[in-house]
C-alpha cells in the first residue's frame, strides 16, 4: 500500500496535469470557436484608409511578416477573398442584375440589391473604420493582374481585426450577414471560380 507521502505526490501530479490540460485546451472537444483568443495566421499588418464598398478597402501596409512579390509597404487596395458583395454603383450592378440596366443611380438605390451593398459596406465601416489596424492573410494562390491579386490589381486577402483579446474574421462577418436568403438567389456572393487557398464555405454559419 502506498505511503501517505506517495499518495499526496500522486494526487498533486494528477491535479497539475489536469490544470495544464485545461489551460492548453487539450480537454476542449469543441475546438476553437469564434470567441477564441487563438492568433490567426497573418502575413502583413495594415491600417484602413477608406472603405470603398462591402468587399474592397484602401489601406496602408505597415509591415510584411512574410514578404510577397509585388507587395510593398505603403498604399494599396485590398479585396476580401472568397466573396463578392452587391455593387454600390448601378453601372457595375448591371453585370449581375439585368433588371437594373435602365435605372438611374437614384432608382437603383431603392432596390434590395443596393440595400445589401450598403449594409455590407456599413458592416465593414463599423468593424474596421478609418485608421483601424488590420491583419492580412494573403491569398497565395490568387493570380489575376499579378501574383496574389485579382483581375483589377487588388490584393486578395482574408482580413482579421483584433478586438481586445478576440480575433474577428472580417470576410466571415460579411459573408454571414450578406449570404442570400431573402432575395435574388441567382446572385452568387461566394466566389469559387478562381484559384484560392481559402474556402469561403468554411466561414458560413450553420444557420445560413
PDB file of C-alpha atoms in Angstrom, residues 41 54 63 100 117 125 131-132 140 183 204:
ATOM      1  CA  UNK A  41      -2.296  33.229 -39.486  1.00  0.00           C
ATOM      2  CA  UNK A  54     -18.617  45.688 -48.989  1.00  0.00           C
ATOM      3  CA  UNK A  63       4.631  45.648 -42.098  1.00  0.00           C
ATOM      4  CA  UNK A 100     -31.329  47.415 -63.312  1.00  0.00           C
ATOM      5  CA  UNK A 117     -24.473  46.630 -50.846  1.00  0.00           C
ATOM      6  CA  UNK A 125     -17.066  50.530 -41.565  1.00  0.00           C
ATOM      7  CA  UNK A 131      -7.241  54.070 -39.003  1.00  0.00           C
ATOM      8  CA  UNK A 132      -8.151  50.576 -37.751  1.00  0.00           C
ATOM      9  CA  UNK A 140      -1.024  32.702 -52.090  1.00  0.00           C
ATOM     10  CA  UNK A 183     -33.732  37.974 -52.342  1.00  0.00           C
ATOM     11  CA  UNK A 204     -20.689  30.054 -43.332  1.00  0.00           C
TER      12      UNK A 204
END
